[in-house]
Tab-separated table of C-alpha atoms and ligand atoms in Angstrom:
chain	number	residue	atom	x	y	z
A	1	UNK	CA	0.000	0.000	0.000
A	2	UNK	CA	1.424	3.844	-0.709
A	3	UNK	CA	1.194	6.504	1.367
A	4	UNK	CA	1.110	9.830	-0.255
A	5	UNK	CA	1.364	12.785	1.118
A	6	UNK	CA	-0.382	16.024	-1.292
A	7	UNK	CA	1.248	19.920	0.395
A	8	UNK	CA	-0.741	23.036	-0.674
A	9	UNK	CA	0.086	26.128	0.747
A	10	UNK	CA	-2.880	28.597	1.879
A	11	UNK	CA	-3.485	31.485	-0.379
A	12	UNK	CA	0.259	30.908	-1.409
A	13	UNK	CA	1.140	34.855	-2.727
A	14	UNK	CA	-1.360	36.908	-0.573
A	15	UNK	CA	-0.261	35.013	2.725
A	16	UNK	CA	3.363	36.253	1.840
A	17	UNK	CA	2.212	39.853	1.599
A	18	UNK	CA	0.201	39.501	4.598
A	19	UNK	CA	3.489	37.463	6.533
A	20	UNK	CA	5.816	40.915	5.281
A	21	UNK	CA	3.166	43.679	6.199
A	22	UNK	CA	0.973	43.742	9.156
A	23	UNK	CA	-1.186	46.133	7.891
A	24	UNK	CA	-2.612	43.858	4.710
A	25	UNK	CA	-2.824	40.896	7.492
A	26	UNK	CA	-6.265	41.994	8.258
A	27	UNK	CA	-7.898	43.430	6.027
A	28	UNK	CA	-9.535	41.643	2.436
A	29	UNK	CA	-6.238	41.315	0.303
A	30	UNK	CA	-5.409	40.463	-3.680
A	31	UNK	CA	-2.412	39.881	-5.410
A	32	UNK	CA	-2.190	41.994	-8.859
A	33	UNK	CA	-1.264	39.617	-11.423
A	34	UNK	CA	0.952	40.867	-14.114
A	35	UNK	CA	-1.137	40.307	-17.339
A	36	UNK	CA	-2.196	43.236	-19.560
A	37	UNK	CA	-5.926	42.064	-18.269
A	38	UNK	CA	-5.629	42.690	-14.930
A	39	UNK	CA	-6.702	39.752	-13.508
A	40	UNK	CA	-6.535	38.786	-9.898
A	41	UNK	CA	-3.487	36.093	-9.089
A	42	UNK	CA	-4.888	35.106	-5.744
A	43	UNK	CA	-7.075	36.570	-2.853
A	44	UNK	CA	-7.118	35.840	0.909
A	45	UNK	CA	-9.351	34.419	2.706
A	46	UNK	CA	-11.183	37.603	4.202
A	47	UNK	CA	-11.430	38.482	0.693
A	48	UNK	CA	-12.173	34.828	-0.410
A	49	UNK	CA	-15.334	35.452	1.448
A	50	UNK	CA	-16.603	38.334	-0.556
A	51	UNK	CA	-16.586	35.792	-3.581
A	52	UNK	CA	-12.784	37.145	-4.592
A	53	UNK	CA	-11.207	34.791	-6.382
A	54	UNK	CA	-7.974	33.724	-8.657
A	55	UNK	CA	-8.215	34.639	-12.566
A	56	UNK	CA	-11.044	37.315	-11.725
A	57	UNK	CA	-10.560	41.192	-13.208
A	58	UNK	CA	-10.067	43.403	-10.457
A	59	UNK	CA	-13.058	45.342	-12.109
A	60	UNK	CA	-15.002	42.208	-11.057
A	61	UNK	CA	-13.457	41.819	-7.564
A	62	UNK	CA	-13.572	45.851	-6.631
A	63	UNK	CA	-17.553	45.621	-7.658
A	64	UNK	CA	-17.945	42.368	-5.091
A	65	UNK	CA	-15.648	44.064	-2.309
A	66	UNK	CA	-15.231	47.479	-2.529
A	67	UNK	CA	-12.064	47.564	0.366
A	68	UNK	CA	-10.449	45.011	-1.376
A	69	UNK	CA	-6.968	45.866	-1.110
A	70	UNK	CA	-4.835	44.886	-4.394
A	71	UNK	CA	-0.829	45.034	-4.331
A	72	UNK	CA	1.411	44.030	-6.832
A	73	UNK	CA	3.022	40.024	-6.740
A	74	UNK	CA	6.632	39.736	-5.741
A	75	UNK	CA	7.624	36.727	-7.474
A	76	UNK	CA	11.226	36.721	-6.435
A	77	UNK	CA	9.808	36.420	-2.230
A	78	UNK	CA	7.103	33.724	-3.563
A	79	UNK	CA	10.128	31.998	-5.247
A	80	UNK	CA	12.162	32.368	-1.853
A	81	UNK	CA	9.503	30.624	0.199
A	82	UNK	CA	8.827	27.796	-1.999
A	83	UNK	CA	12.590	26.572	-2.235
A	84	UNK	CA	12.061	26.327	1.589
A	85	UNK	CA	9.388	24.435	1.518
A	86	UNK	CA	11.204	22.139	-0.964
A	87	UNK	CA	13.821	22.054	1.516
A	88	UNK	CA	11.793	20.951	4.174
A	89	UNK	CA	10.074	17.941	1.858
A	90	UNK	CA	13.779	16.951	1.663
A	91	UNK	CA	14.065	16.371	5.012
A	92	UNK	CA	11.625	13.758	4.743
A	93	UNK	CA	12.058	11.708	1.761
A	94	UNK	CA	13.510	12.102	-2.619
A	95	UNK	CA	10.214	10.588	-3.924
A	96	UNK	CA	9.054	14.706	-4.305
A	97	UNK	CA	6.901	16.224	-7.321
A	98	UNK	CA	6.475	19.969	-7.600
A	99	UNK	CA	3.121	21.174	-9.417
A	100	UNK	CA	3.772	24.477	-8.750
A	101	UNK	CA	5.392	27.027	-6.255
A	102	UNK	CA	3.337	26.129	-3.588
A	103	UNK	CA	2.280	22.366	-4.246
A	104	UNK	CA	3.854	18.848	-4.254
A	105	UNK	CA	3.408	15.333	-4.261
A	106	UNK	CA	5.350	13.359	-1.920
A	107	UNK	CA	5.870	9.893	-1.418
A	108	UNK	CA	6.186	8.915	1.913
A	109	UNK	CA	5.762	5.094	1.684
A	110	UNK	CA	9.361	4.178	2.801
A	111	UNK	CA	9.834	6.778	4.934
A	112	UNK	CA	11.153	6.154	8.234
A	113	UNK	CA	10.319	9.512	9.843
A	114	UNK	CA	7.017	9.572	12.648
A	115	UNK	CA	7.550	5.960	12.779
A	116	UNK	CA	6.464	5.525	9.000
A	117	UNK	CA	2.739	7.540	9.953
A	118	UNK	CA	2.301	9.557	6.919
A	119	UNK	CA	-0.545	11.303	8.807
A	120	UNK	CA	2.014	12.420	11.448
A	121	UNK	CA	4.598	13.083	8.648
A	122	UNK	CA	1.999	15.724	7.123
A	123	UNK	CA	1.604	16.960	10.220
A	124	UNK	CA	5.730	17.743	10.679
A	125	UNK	CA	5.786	18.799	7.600
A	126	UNK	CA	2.954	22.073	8.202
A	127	UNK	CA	4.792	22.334	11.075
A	128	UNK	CA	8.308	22.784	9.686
A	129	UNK	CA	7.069	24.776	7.087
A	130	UNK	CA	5.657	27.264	9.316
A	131	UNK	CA	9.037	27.819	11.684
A	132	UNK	CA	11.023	28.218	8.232
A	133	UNK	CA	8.585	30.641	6.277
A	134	UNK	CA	5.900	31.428	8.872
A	135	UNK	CA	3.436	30.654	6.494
A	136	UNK	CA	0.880	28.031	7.010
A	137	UNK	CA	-0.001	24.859	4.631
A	138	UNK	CA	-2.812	22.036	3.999
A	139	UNK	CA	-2.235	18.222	3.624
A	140	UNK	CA	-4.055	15.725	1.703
A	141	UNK	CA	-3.109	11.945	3.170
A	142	UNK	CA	-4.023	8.910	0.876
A	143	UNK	CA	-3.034	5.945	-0.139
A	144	UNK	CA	-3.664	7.004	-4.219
A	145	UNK	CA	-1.934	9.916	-5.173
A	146	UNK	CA	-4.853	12.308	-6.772
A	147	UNK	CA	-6.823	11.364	-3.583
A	148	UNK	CA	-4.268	13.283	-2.114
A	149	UNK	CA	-4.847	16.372	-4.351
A	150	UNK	CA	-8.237	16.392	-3.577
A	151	UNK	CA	-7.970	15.757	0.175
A	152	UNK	CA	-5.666	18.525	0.720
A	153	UNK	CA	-8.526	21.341	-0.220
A	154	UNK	CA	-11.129	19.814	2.458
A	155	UNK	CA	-9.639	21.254	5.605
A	156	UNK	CA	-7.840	24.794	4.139
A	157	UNK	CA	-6.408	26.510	5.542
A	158	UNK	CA	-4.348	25.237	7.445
A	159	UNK	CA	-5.531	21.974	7.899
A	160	UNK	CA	-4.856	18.544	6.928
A	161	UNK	CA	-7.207	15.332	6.115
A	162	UNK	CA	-6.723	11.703	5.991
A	163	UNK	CA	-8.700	9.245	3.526
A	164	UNK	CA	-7.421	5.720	5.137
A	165	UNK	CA	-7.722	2.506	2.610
A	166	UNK	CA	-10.927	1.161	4.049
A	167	UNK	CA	-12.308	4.566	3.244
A	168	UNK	CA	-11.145	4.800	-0.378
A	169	UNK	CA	-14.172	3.132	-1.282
A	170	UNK	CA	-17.033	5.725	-0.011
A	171	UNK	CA	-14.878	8.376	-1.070
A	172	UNK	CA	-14.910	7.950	-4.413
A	173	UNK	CA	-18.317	6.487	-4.436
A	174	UNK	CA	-19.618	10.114	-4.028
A	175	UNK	CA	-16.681	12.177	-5.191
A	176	UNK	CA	-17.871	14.601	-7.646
A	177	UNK	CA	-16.389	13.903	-11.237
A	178	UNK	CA	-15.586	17.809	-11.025
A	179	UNK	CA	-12.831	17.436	-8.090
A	180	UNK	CA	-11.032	15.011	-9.904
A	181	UNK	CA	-7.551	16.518	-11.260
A	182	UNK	CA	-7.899	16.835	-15.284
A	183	UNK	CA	-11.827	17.530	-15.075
A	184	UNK	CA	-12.219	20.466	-16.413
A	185	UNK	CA	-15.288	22.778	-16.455
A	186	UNK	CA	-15.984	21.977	-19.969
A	187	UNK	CA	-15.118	18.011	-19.825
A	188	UNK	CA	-17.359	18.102	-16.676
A	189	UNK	CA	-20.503	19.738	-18.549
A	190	UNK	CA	-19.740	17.014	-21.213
A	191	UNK	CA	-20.014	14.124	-18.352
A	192	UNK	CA	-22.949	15.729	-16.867
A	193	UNK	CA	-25.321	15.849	-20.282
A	194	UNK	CA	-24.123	11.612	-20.113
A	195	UNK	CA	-25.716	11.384	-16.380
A	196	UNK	CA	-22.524	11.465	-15.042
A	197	UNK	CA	-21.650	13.682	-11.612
A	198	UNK	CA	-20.131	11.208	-9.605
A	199	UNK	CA	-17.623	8.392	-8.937
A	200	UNK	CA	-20.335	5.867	-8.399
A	201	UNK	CA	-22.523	6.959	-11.734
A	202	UNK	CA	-19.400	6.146	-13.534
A	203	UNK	CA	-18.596	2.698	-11.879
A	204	UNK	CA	-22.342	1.855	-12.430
A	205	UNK	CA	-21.515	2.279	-16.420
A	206	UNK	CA	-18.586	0.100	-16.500
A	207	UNK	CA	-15.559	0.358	-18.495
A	208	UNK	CA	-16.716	-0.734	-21.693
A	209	UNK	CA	-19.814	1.692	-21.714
A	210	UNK	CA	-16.973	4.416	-20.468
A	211	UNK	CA	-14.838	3.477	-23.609
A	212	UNK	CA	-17.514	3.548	-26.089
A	213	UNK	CA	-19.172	6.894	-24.739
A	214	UNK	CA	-16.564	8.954	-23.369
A	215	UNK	CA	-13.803	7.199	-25.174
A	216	UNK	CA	-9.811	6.534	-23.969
A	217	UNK	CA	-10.280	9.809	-21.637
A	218	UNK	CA	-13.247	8.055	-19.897
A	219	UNK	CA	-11.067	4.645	-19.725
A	220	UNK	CA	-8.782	6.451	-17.498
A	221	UNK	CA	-11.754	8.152	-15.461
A	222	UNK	CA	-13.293	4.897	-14.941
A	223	UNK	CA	-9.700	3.505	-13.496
A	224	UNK	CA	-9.835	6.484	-11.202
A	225	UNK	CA	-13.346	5.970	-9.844
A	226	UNK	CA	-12.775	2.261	-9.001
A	227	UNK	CA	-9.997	3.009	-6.915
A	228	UNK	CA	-7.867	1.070	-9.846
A	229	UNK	CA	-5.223	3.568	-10.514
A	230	UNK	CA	-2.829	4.657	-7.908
A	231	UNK	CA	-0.596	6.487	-9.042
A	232	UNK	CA	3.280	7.485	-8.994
A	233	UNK	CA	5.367	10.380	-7.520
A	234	UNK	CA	7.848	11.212	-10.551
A	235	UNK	CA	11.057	12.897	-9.716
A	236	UNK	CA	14.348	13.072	-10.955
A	237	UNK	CA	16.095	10.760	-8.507
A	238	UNK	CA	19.835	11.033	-10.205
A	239	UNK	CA	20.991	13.308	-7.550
A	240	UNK	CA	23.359	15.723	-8.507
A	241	UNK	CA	23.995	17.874	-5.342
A	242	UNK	CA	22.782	18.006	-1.910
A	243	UNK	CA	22.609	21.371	-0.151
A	244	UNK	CA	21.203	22.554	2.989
A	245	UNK	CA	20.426	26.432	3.807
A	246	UNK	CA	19.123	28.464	6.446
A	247	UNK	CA	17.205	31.691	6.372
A	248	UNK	CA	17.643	33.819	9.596
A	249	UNK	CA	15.356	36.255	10.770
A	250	UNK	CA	17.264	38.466	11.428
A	251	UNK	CA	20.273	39.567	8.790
A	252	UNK	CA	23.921	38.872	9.485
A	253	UNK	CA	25.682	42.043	9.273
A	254	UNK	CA	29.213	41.299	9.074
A	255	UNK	CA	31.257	38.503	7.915
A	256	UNK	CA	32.300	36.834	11.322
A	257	UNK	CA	28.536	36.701	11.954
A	258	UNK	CA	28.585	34.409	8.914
A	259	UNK	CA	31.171	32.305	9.697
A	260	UNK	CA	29.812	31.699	13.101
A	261	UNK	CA	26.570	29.981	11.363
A	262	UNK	CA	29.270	27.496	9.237
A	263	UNK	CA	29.438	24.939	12.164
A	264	UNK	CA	25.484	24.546	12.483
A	265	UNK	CA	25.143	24.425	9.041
A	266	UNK	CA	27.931	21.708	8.366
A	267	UNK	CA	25.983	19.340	10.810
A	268	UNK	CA	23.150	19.017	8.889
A	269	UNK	CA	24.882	18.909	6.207
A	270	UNK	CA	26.628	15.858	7.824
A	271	UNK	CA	23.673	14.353	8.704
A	272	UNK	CA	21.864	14.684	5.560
A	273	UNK	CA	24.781	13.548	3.673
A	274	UNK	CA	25.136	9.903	6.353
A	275	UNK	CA	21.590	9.329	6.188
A	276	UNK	CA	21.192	9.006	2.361
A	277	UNK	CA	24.348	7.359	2.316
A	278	UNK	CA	26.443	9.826	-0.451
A	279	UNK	CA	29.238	10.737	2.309
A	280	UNK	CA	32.013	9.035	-0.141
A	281	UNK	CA	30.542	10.291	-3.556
A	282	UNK	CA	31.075	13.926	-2.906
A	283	UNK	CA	32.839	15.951	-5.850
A	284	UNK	CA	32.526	19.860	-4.877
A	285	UNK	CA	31.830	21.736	-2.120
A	286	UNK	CA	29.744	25.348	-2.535
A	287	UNK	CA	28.636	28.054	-0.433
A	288	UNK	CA	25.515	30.362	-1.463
A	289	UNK	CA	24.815	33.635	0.320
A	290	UNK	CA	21.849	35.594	-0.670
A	291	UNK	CA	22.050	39.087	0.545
A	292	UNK	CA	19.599	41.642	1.850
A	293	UNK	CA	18.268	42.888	-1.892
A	294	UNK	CA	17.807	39.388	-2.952
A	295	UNK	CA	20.832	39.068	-4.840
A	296	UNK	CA	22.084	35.529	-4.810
A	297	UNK	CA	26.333	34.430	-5.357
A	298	UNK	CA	27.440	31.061	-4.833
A	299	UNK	CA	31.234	29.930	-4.537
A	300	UNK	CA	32.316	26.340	-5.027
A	301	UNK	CA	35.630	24.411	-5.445
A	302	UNK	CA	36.010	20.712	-6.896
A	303	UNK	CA	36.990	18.671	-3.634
A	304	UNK	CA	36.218	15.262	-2.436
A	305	UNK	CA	35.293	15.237	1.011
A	306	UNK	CA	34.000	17.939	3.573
A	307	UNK	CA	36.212	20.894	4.611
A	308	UNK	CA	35.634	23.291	7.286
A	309	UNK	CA	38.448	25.199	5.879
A	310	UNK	CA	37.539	25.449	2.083
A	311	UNK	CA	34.250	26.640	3.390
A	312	UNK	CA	35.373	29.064	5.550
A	313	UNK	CA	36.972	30.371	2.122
A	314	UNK	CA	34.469	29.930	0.183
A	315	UNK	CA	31.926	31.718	2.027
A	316	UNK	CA	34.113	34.410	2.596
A	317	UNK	CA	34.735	35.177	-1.394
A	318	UNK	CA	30.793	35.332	-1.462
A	319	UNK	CA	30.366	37.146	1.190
A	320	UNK	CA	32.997	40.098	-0.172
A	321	UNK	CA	31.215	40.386	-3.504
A	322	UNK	CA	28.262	41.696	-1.836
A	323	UNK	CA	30.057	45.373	-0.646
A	324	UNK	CA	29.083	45.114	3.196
A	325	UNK	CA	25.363	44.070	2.226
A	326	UNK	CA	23.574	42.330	4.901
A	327	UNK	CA	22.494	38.732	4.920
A	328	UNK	CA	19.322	37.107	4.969
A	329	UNK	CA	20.387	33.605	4.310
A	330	UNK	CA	23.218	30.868	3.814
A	331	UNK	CA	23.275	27.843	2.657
A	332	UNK	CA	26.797	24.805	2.031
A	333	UNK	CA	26.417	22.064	-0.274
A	334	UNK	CA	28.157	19.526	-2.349
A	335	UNK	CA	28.322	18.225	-5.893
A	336	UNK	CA	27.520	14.301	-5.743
A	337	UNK	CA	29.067	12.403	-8.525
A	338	UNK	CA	27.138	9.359	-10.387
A	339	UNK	CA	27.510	5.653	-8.987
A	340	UNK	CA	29.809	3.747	-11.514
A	341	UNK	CA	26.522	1.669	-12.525
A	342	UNK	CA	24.433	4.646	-13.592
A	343	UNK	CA	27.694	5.676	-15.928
A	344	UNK	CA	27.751	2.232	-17.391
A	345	UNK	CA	24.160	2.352	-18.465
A	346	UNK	CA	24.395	5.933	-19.505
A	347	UNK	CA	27.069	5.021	-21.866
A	348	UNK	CA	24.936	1.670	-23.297
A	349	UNK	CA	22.433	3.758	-23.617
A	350	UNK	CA	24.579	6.853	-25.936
B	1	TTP	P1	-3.277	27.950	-5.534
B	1	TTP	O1	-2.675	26.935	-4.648
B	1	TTP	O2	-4.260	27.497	-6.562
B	1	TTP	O3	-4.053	29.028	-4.665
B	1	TTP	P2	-3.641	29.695	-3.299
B	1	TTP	O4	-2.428	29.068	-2.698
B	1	TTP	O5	-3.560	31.182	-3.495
B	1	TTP	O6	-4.908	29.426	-2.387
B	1	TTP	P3	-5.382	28.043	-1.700
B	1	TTP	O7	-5.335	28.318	-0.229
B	1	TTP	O8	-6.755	27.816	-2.187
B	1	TTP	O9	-4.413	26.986	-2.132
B	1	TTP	O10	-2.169	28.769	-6.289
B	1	TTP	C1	-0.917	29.089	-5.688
B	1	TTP	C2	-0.428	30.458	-6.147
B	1	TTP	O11	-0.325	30.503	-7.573
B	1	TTP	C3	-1.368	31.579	-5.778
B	1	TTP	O12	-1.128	32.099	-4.476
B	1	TTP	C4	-1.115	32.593	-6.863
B	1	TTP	C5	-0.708	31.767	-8.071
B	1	TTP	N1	-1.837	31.678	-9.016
B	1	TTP	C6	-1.905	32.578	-10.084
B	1	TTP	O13	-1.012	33.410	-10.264
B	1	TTP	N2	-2.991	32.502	-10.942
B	1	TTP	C7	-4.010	31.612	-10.783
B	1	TTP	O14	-4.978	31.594	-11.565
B	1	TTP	C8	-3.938	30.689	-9.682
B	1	TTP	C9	-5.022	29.669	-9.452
B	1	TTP	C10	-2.835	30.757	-8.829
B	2	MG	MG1	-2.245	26.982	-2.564
């Protein structure tokens, strides 16, 4: 049985504004998108309840809530946030799919973490994410992977839900076709005129009636309804590098105060590196220092095991080609070179 694990963070853009300026944290809040339109790229929840919501014109919006506060997106703090929360899915297992910024599919089936509980795995996960972004998230838990999608909406924000196996059954009995990822509005209109609305109308048809009315597309639907198709996280898994980084909350001013955060840094490092077993496969170290204005420098240096001194130099290069600028966060890393097998079927493969 697999255990995945669906993140979605709440009202991903706005709840960044409303994290980085108190006075938009209460009041009904839209992010600006950037299109010639003027459409909305997200609302929060104050606003949500107004009717405000993504893709909308701000005409539209302004004419359902007339304080609706609209500010323009910062994509490079959005972008910020979300490689911490992909740092923080690292912590718990490689089996990770992005969707989008603020989404991902994990698979959590072999992890060892919470004693293997995916449900308490979700749960350190919201948690983590909040001490390293102070932002909140939602978790879906299910043993099929787009059950995971769709459980992760029912307890936003900032909430998580659980469909165990036994329950996989009723749930898609009366899911409506509409929630299911790939159901569009116009695919579900098309289902509807067919009697279709929910997982149990299409199980009652069968698969052959679902091939011969809806076609290969309502093959696949009919897999999903049964409980048939389960799904798998795809990644990347050649590693390449592993890298841990820390943002403080507070910016280092000077380059001692830098150094000083090298020892903390290295342990996890340490750890990481012993736990997934890559501790002899190193081939570079690098340092990465993103300063106060968002500019980000890295340094690195082909070596083949951890240094405390090459990264003392390392960060201190970075750290000089940023002219006395303060820093909000660093991170140390290393280059991981193939495993002699994956070159050998590389080259058969050329
Ligand atoms: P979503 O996860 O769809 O929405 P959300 O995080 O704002 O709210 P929810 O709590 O319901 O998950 O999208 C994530 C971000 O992507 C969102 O904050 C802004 C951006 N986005 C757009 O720019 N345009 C869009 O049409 C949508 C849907 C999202
Ligand atoms: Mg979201």
């Amino acid at each position: 049985m697999k255990k995945f694990i669906h993140i979605d963070m709440d009202c991903f853009y706005a709840a960044v504004e409303m994290r980085d300026n108190p006075k938009l944290a209460c009041v009904p809040l839209a992010i600006g998108g950037n299109s010639r339109r003027g459409v909305l790229s997200t609302a929060n929840y104050i606003a949500r309840e107004y009717g405000v919501r993504s893709a909308m014109s701000n005409y539209h919006a302004k004419q359902l809530c007339p304080d609706l506060v609209i500010v323009p997106g910062r994509m490079a703090v959005y972008k910020e946030a979300s490689n911490q929360i992909r740092e923080v899915f690292s912590r718990y297992t490689d089996l990770v799919e992005p969707l989008s910024l603020d989404e991902a599919y994990l698979d959590v089936t072999d992890s060892t973490a919470c004693k293997g509980s995916a449900t308490l795995i979700a749960q350190q996960i919201r948690a983590d994410i909040y001490n390293a972004t102070g932002l909140t998230a939602s978790a879906g838990i299910a043993p099929i992977k787009f059950i995971a999608k769709i459980a992760s909406d029912e307890k936003k924000p900032n909430g998580q839900f659980v469909v165990l196996p036994h329950e996989i059954d009723d749930f898609l009995a009366q899911l409506p076709l509409g929630k299911i990822p790939g159901v569009g509005k116009v695919t579900l209109e098309k289902l509807n005129l067919k009697g279709l609305y929910t997982g149990k109308d299409v199980r009652e048809k069968g698969v052959n009636w679902m091939q011969q009315h809806v076609g290969n597309f309502g093959v696949s639907l009919y897999q999903k309804c049964a409980g048939e198709y389960v799904g798998k996280v795809s990644t990347d898994r050649i590693r390449k590098s592993l890298s841990v980084e820390h943002t403080y909350e507070y910016n280092k001013t000077s380059l001692q105060e830098c150094l000083d955060e090298l020892p903390r840094l290295l342990d996890e490092l340490v750890l990481r590196l012993n736990k997934q077993q890559l501790r002899n496969r190193i081939n570079k170290l690098s340092v990465k220092v993103k300063f106060a204005n968002f500019v980000v420098t890295s340094a690195d240096q082909v070596y083949h095991e951890l240094n405390t001194e090459i990264f003392v130099q390392l960060l201190t290069k970075a750290y000089q080609r940023g002219l006395q600028q303060p820093v909000r966060l660093l991170g140390i890393g290393v280059g991981i070179k193939n495993e002699p097998e994956q070159n050998f079927q590389l080259s058969i493969l050329d």
